[in-house]
Short mmCIF file of C-alpha atoms and ligand atoms in Angstrom, two decimals:
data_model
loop_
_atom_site.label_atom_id
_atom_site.label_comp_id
_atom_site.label_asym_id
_atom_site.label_seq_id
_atom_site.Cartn_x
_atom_site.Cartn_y
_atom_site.Cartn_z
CA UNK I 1 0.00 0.00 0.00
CA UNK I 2 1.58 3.60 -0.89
CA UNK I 3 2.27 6.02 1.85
CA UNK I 4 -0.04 8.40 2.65
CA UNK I 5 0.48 11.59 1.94
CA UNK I 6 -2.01 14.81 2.27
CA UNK I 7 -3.24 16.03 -1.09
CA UNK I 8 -5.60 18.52 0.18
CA UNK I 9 -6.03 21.01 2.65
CA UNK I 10 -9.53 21.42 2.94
CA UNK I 11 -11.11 24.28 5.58
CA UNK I 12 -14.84 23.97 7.31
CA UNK I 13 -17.25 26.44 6.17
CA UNK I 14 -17.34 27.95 9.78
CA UNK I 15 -13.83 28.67 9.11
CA UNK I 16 -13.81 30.88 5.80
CA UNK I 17 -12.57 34.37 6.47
CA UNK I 18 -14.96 36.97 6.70
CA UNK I 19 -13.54 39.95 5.77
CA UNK I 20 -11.86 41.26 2.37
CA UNK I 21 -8.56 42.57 2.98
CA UNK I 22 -7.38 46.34 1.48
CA UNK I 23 -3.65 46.27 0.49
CA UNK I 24 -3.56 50.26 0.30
CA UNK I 25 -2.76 51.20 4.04
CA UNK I 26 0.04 48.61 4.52
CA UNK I 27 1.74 50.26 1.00
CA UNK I 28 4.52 52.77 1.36
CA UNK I 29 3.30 54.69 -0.96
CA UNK I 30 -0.28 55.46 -1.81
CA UNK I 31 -1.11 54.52 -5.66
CA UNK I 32 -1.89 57.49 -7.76
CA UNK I 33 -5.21 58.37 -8.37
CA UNK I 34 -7.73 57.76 -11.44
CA UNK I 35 -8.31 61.28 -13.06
CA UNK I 36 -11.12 62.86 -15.19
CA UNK I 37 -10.24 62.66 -18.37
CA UNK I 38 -11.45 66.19 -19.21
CA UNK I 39 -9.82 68.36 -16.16
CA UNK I 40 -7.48 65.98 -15.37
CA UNK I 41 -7.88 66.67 -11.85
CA UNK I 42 -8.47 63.23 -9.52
CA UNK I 43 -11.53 61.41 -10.28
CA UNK I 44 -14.44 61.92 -7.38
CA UNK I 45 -16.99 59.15 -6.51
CA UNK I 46 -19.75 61.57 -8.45
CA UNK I 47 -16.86 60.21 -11.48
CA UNK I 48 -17.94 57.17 -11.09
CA UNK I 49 -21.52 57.25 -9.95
CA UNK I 50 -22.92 56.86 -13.32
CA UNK I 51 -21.03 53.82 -13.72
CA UNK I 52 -20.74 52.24 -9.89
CA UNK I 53 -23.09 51.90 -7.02
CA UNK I 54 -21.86 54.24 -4.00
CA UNK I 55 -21.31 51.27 -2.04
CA UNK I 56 -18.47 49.94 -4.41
CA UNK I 57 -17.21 53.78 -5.12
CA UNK I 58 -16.33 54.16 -1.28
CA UNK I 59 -14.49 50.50 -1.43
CA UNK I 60 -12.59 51.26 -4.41
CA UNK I 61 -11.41 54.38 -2.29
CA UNK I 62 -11.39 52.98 0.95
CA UNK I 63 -8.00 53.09 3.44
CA UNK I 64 -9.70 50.44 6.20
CA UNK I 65 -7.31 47.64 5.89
CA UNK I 66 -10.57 45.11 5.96
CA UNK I 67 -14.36 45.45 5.12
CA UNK I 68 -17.06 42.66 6.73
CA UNK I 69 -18.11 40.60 3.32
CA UNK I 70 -21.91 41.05 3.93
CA UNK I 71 -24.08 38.01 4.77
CA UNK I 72 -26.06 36.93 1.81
CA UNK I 73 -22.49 37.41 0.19
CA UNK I 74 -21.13 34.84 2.40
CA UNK I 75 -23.90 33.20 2.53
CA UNK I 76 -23.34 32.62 -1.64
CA UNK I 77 -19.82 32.19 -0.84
CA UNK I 78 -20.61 28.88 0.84
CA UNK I 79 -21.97 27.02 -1.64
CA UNK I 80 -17.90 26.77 -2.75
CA UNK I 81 -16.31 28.21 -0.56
CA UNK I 82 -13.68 27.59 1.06
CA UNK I 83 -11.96 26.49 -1.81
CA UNK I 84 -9.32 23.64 -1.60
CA UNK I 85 -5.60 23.99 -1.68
CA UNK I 86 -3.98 21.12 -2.98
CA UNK I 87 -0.78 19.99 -3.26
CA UNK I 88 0.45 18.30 -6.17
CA UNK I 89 2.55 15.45 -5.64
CA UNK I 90 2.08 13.99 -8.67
CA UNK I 91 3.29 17.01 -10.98
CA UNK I 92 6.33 16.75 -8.45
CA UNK I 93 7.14 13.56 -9.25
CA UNK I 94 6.75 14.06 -12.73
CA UNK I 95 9.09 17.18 -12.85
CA UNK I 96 11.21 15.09 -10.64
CA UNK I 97 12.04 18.17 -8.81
CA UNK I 98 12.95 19.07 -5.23
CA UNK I 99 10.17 22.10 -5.01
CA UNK I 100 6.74 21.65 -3.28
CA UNK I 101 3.80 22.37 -5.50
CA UNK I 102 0.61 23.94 -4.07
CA UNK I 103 -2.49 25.30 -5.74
CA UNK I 104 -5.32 26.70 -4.73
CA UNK I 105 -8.04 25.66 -6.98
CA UNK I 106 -11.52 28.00 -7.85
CA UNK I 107 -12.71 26.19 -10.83
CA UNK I 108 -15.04 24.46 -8.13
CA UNK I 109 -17.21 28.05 -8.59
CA UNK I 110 -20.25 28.05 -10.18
CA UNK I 111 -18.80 29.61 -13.26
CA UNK I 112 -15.35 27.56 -12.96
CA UNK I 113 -13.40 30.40 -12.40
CA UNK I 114 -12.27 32.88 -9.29
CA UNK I 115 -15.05 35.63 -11.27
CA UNK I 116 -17.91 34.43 -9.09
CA UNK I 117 -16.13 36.05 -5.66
CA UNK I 118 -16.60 39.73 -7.37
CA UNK I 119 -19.36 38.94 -8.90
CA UNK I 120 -21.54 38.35 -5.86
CA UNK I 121 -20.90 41.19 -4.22
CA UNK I 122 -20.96 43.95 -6.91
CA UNK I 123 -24.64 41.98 -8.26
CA UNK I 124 -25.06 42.02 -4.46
CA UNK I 125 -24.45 46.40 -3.86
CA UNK I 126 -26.11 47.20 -7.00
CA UNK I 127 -29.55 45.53 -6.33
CA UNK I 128 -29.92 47.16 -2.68
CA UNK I 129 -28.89 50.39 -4.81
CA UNK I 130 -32.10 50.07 -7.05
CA UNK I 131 -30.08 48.73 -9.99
CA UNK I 132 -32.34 46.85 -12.90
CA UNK I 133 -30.15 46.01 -15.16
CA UNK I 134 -26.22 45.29 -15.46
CA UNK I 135 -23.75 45.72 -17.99
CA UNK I 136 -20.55 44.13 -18.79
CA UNK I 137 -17.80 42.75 -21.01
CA UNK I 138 -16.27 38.95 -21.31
CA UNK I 139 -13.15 38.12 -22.92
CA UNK I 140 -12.95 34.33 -22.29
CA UNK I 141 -16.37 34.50 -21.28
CA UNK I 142 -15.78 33.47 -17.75
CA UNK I 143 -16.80 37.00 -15.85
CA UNK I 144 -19.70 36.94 -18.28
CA UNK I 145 -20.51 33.57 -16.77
CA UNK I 146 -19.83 34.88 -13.32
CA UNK I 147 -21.97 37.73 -13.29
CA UNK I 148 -24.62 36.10 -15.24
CA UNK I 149 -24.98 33.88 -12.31
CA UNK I 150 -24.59 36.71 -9.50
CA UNK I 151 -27.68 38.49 -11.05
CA UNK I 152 -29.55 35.51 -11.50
CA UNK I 153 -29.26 35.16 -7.67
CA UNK I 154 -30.24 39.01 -7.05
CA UNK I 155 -32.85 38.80 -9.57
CA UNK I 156 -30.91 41.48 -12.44
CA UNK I 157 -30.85 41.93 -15.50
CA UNK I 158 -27.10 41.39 -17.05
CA UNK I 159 -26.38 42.19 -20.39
CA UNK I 160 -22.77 41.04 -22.46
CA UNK I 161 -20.67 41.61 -25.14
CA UNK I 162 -18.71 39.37 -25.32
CA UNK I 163 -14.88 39.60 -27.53
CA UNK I 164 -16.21 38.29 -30.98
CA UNK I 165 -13.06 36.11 -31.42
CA UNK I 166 -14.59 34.20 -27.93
CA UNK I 167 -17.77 34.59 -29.20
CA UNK I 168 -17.11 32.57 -32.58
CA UNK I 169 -15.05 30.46 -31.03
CA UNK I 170 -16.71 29.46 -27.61
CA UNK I 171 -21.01 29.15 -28.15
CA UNK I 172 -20.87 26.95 -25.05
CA UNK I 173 -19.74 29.99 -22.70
CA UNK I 174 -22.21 31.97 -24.59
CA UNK I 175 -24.96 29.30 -23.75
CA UNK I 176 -23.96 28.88 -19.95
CA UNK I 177 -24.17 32.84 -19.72
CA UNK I 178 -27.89 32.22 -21.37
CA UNK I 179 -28.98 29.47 -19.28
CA UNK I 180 -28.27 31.76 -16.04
CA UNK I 181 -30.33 34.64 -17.80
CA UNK I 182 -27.81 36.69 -19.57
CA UNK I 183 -28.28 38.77 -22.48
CA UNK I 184 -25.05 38.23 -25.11
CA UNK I 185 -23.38 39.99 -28.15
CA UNK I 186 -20.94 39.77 -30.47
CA UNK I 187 -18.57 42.91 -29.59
CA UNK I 188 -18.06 45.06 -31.55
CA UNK I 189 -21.63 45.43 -32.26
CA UNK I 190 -24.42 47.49 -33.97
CA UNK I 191 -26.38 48.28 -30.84
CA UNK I 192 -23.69 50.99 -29.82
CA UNK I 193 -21.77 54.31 -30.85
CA UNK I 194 -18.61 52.52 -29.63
CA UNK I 195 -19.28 49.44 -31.53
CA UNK I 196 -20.23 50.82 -34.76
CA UNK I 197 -17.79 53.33 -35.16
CA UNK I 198 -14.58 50.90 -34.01
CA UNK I 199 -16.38 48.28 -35.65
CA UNK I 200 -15.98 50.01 -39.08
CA UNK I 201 -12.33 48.93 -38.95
CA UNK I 202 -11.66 45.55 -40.32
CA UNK I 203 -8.54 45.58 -37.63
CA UNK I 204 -11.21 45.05 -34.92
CA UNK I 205 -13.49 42.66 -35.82
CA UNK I 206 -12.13 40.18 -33.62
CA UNK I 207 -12.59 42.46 -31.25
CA UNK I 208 -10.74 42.88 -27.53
CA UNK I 209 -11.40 43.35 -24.14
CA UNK I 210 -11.52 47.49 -24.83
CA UNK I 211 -13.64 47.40 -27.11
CA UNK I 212 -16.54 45.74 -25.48
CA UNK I 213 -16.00 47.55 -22.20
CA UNK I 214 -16.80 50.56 -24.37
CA UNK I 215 -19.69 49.08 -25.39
CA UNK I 216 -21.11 48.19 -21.93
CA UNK I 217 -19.67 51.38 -20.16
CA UNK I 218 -21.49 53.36 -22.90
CA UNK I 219 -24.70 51.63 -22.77
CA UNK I 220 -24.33 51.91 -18.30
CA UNK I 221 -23.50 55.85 -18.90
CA UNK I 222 -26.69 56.67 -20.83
CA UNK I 223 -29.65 54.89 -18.93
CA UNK I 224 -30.32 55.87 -15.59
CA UNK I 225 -31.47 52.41 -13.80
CA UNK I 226 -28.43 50.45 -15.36
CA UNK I 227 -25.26 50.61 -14.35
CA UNK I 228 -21.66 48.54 -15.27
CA UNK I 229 -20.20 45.64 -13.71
CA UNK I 230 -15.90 45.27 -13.95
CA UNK I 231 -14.44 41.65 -13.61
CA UNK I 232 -10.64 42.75 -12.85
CA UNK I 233 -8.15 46.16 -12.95
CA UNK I 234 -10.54 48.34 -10.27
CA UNK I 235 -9.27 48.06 -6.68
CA UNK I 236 -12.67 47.33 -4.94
CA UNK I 237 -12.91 43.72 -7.39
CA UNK I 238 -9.21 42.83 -6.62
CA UNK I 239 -10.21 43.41 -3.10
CA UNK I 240 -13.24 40.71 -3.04
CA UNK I 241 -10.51 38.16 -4.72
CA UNK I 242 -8.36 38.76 -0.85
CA UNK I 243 -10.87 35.80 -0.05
CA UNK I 244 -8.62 33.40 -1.92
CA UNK I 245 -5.69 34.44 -0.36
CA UNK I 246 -7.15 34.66 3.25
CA UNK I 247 -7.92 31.09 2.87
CA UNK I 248 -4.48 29.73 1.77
CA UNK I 249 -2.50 31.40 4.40
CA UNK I 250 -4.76 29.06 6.87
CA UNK I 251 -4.51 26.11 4.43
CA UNK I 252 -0.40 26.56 4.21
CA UNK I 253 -0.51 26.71 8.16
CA UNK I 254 -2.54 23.26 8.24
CA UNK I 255 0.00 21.87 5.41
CA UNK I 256 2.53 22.95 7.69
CA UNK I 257 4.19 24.93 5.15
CA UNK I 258 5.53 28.05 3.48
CA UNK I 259 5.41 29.68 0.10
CA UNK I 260 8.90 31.00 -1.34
CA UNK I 261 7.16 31.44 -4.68
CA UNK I 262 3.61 32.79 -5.18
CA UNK I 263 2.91 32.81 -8.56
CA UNK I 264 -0.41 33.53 -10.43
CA UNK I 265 -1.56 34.54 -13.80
CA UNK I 266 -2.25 38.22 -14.91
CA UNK I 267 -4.53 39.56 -17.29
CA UNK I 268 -6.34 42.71 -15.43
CA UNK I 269 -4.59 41.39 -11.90
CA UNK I 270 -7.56 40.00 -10.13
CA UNK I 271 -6.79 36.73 -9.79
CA UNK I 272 -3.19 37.59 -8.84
CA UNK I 273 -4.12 39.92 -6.26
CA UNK I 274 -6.20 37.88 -4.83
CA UNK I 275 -4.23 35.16 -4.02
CA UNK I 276 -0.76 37.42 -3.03
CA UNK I 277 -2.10 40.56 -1.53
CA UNK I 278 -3.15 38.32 2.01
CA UNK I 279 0.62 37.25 1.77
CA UNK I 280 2.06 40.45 1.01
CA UNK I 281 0.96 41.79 4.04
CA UNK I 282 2.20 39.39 5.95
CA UNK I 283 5.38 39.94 4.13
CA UNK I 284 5.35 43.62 4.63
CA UNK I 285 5.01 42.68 8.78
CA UNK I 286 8.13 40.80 8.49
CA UNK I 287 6.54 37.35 8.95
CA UNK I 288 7.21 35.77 5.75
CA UNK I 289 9.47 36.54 2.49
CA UNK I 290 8.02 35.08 -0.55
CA UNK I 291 8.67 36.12 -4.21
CA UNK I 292 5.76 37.41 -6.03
CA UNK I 293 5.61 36.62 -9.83
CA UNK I 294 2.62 37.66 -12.25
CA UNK I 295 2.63 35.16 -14.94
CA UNK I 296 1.16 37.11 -18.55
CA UNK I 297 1.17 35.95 -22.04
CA UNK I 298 4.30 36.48 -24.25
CA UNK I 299 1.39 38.56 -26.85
CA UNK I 300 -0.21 40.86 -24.44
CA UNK I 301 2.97 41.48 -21.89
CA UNK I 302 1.66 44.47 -20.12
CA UNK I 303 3.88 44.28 -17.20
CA UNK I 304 7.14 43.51 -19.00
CA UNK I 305 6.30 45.40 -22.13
CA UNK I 306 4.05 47.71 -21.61
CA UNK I 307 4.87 51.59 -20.29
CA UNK I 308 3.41 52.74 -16.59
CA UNK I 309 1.47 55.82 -17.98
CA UNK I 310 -1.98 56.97 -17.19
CA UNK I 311 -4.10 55.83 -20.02
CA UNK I 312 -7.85 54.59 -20.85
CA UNK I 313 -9.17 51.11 -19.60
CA UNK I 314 -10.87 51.20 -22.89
CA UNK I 315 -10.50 51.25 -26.32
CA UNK I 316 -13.05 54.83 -27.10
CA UNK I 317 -11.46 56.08 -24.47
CA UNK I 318 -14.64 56.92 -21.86
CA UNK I 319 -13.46 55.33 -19.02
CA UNK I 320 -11.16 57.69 -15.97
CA UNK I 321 -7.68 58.08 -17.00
CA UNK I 322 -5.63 55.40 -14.53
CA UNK I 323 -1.80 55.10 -13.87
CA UNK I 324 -0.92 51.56 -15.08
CA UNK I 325 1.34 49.18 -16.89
CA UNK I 326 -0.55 49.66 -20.49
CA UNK I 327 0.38 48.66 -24.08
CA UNK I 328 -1.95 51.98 -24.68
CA UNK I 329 -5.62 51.61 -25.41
CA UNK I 330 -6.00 50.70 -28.44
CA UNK I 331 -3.10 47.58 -28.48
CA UNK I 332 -5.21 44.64 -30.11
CA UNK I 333 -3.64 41.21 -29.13
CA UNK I 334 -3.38 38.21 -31.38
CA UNK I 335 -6.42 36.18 -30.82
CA UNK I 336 -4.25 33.96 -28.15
CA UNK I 337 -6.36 31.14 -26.09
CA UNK I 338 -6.09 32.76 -22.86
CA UNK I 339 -8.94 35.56 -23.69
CA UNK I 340 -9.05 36.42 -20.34
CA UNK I 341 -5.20 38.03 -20.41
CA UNK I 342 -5.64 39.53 -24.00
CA UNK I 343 -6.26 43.24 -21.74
CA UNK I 344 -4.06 46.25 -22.70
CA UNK I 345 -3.62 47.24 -19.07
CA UNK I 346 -3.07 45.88 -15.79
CA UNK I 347 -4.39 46.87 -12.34
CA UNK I 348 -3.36 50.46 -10.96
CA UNK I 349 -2.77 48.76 -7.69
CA UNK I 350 -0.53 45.65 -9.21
CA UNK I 351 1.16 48.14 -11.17
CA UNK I 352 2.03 50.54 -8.33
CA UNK I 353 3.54 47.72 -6.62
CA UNK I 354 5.49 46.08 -9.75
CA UNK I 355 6.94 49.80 -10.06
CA UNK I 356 7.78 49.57 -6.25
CA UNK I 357 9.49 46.18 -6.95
CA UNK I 358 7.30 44.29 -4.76
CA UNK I 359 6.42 42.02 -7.58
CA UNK I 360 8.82 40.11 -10.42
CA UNK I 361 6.80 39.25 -13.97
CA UNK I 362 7.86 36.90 -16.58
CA UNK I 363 5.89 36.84 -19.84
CA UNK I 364 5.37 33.29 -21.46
CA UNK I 365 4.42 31.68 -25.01
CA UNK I 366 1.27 30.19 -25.54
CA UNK I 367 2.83 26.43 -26.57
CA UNK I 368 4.87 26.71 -23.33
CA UNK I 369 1.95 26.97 -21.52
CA UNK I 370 -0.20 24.49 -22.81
CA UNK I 371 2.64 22.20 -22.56
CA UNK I 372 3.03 22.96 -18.65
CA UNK I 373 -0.99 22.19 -19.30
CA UNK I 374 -0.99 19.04 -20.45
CA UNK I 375 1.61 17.50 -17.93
CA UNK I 376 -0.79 18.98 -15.40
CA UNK I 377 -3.72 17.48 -16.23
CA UNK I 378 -2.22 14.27 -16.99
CA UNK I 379 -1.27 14.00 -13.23
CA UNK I 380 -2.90 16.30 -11.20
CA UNK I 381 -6.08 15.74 -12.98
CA UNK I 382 -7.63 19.25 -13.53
CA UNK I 383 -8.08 20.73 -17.48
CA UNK I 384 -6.73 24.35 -16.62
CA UNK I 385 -7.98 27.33 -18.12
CA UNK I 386 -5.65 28.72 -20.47
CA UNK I 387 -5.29 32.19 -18.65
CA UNK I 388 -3.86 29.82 -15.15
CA UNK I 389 -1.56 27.44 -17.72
CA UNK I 390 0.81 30.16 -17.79
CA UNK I 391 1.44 30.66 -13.93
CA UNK I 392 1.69 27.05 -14.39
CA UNK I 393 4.54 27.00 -16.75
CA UNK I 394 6.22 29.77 -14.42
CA UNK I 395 5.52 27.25 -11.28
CA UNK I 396 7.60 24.68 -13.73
CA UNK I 397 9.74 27.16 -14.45
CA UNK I 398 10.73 27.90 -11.26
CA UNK I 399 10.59 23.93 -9.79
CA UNK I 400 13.19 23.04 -12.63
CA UNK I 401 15.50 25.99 -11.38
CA UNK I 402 14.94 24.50 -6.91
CA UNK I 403 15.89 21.12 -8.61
CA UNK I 404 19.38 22.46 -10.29
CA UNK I 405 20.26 25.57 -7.57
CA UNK I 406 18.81 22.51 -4.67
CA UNK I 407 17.23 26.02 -2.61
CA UNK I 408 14.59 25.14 -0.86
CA UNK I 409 11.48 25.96 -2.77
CA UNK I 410 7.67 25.84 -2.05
CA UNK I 411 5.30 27.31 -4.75
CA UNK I 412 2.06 27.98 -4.53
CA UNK I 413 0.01 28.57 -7.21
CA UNK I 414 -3.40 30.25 -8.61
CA UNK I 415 -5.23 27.83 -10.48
CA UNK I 416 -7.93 30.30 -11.13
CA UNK I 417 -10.52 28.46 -13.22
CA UNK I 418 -11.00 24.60 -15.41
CA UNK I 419 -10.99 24.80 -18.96
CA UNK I 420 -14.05 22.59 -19.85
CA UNK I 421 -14.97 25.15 -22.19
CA UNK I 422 -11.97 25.61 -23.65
CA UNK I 423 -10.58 22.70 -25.35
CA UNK I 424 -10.79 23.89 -28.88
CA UNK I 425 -7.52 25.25 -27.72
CA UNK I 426 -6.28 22.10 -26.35
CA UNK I 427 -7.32 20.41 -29.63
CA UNK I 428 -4.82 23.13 -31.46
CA UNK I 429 -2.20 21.99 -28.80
CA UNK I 430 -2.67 18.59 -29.13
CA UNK I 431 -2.67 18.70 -33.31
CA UNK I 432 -0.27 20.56 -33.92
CA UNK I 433 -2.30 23.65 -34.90
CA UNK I 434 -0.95 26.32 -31.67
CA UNK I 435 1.93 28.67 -32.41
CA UNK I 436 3.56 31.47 -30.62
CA UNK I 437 2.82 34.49 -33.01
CA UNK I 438 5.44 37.08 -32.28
CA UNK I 439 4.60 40.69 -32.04
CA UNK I 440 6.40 42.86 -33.89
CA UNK I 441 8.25 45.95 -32.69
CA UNK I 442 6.41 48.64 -35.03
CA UNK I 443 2.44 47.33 -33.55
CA UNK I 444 3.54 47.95 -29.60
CA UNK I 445 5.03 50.92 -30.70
CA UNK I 446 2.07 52.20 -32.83
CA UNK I 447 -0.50 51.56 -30.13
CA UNK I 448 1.95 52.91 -26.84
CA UNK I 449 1.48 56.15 -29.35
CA UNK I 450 -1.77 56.40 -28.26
CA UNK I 451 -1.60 56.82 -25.05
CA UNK I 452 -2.71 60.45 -24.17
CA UNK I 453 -0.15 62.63 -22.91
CA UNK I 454 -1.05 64.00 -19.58
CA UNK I 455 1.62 66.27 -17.48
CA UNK I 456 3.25 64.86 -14.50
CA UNK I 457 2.98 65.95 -10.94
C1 PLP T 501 -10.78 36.46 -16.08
C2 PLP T 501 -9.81 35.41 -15.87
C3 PLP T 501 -8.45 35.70 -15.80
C4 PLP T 501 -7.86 37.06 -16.00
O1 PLP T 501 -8.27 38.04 -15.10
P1 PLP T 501 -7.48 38.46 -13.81
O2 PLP T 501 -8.20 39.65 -13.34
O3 PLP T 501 -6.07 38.78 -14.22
O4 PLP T 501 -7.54 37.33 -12.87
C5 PLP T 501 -7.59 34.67 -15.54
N1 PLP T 501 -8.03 33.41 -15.39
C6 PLP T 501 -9.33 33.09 -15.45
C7 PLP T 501 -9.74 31.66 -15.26
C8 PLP T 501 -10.27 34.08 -15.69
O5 PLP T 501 -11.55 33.76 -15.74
#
């Protein structure tokens, strides 16, 4: 009989954390603010108010270091929550390496992905704020899925468009966002200024993540009883991810363990943020020293390619000017796998603190990835989502490297959603069909020229 061994650190549902945690007071530097894009003078909640219920304007620019998660938010929360950590002893073997693999797994979520922990809560705010109807955009279609399901469950309407190379390629998202109650389109489309007019360009028709947010935010700005709904980037959603990292710091404790490598996937920073902000506070107090890495795809490298500039989270250019890590607003990626990281941005708050140097990135092909993927699945079991495959091929990465340096090395990993809908993209893997399109030099440069100028200080 084989040894036993622990594979999972499981927690009761009396013990899930109750509060979000606010990585803003423990920085050493505040983050800049959003500005108007008109006066450029710092962006005020009545900024936002068209777009945001107050609720979520005051957490997005809140300095508590915790807010209570409300009841009927928890109360959601524990139909999946707490979500296991595992630890993956088979992928260890495989590698043959001396590191200790963890992951904390949220493809157990209604959706399959982390989405569903933001999604509660901002369906949640909006519908004690009189909201009807929400808007929003989906790249892989997994926050479409998410907050399809929220308003289902805080009887809302939810409207999506949804990035027309996911929507061609992926009817059975579009169908699960249906079956909750969702309303989908093909972005860009007809129904908006912002989708005819970038729509006219052939360039776009596969459309991107700014695009549709245009397209929601537009159709939020002009009717009074609907407002917009953000899946990543804004500091009040990476906030409601803290719950994932709240939960492994207790799981880690029961494995008797500790992370020198946190790695997790970025494509607005949610996911990411989630996981690592819980341990970079406990970091910043001196208790632990872990290395942060973001994990983003070799065609849509905000992080290591992109400029920190203030610049438009969307593609018309209606959304508050915010200081991030951008490829400038009108960068359209390759139509990669991972739709979820094909964003021209990254989060003002995971930005701040990669300028800071409180967080390394490395940016990774697409066939690396789903070759990390594959070895995954055929050991640990789990079909990834190709936005988490490439903190997985970092987490190899990084286990090869413990195995030849022989440091002592404990990862832990986001494995922030299952790709059951995704395996026309393993089926390109597995036939030969996936390559690693390389970006040339002249389009990053053509689309950082777009990013306004605005005077600093
Ligand atoms: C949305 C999504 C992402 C990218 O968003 P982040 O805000 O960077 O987390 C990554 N993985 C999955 C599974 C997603 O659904």
């Amino acid at each position: 009989m084989a040894e036993f061994r622990q594979h999972k650190f499981t927690l009761d549902e009396s013990e899930m954390p109750t509060r979000w945690y606010n990585l803003v007071p423990d920085l050493p530097s505040p983050p800049p603010p959003a500005l108007h894009p008109g006066t450029l003078q710092p962006a005020g909640p009545e900024d936002f108010a068209p777009l945001f219920p107050m609720d979520l304007i005051l957490q997005e620019v809140s300095q508590e270091r915790y807010i209570e998660i409300p009841g009927p938010v928890l109360d959601v929360y524990r139909q999946w929550r707490p979500s296991p950590l595992f630890r993956a002893h088979r992928l260890e073997e495989a590698l043959g390496t001396t590191a200790r693999i963890y992951y904390k797994y949220e493809g157990v979520s209604p959706a399959g992905s982390h989405k569903p922990n933001t999604a509660v809560p901002q369906a949640y705010y909006n519908k004690l704020a009189g909201v009807k109807k929400l808007t929003t955009e989906t790249g892989a279609g997994q926050w479409g899925t998410a907050l399809a399901f929220a308003c289902s469950l805080f009887d809302l309407e939810c409207e999506i468009w949804q990035v027309g190379s996911s929507y061609d390629s992926k009817p059975y998202r579009r169908l699960m966002m249906e079956v909750f109650g969702g309303i989908v389109h093909r972005s860009p489309s007809e129904l908006t200024e912002a989708g005819r007019r970038l729509g006219a360009d052939p360039a776009n028709w596969t459309g991107s993540l700014g695009i549709a947010i245009s397209e929601a935010v537009e159709v939020a700005a002009t009717n009074p009883d609907v407002r917009y709904a953000l899946g990543s980037v804004l500091n009040h959603v990476l906030m409601h991810q803290t719950i994932i990292g709240e939960e492994a710091i207790l799981q880690m404790a029961k494995a008797g363990d500790t992370p020198t490598h946190i790695v997790g996937c970025t494509g607005g920073g949610s996911n990411f943020a989630g996981l690592t902000f819980p341990f970079l506070r406990e970091k910043l107090a001196g208790n632990i020293s872990p290395k942060f890495i973001a994990a983003e795809p070799a065609s849509c490298p905000s992080l290591t390619h992109g400029v920190y500039a203030y610049d438009f989270g969307d593609t018309a250019g209606m959304t508050p000017l915010m200081k991030m890590h951008t490829l400038g607003h009108d960068f359209i990626p390759d139509p990669i796998h991972a739709g979820g990281l094909r964003y021209h941005g990254m989060a003002p708050l995971v930005s701040h603190i990669y300028e800071l140097g409180m967080i390394e990135a490395q940016a990774i092909p697409q066939t690396e990835c789903f070759e990390a993927a594959v070895l995954f699945a055929r050991t640990e079991g789990i079909v990834p989502a190709p936005e988490p495959t490439h903190a997985l091929a970092v987490a190899i990465r990084e286990a090869r490297k413990a195995t030849e340096t022989g440091e002592e090395t404990v990862i832990l990993t986001a494995l922030c959603g299952h790709g059951h809908f995704d395996l026309a993209a393993y089926d390109d893997y597995l036939n030969g069909r996936m390559t690693d399109e390389v970006t040339s030099e002249e389009r990053f440069a053509a689309a950082l020229a777009t990013i306004p100028p605005v005077p600093v200080g």
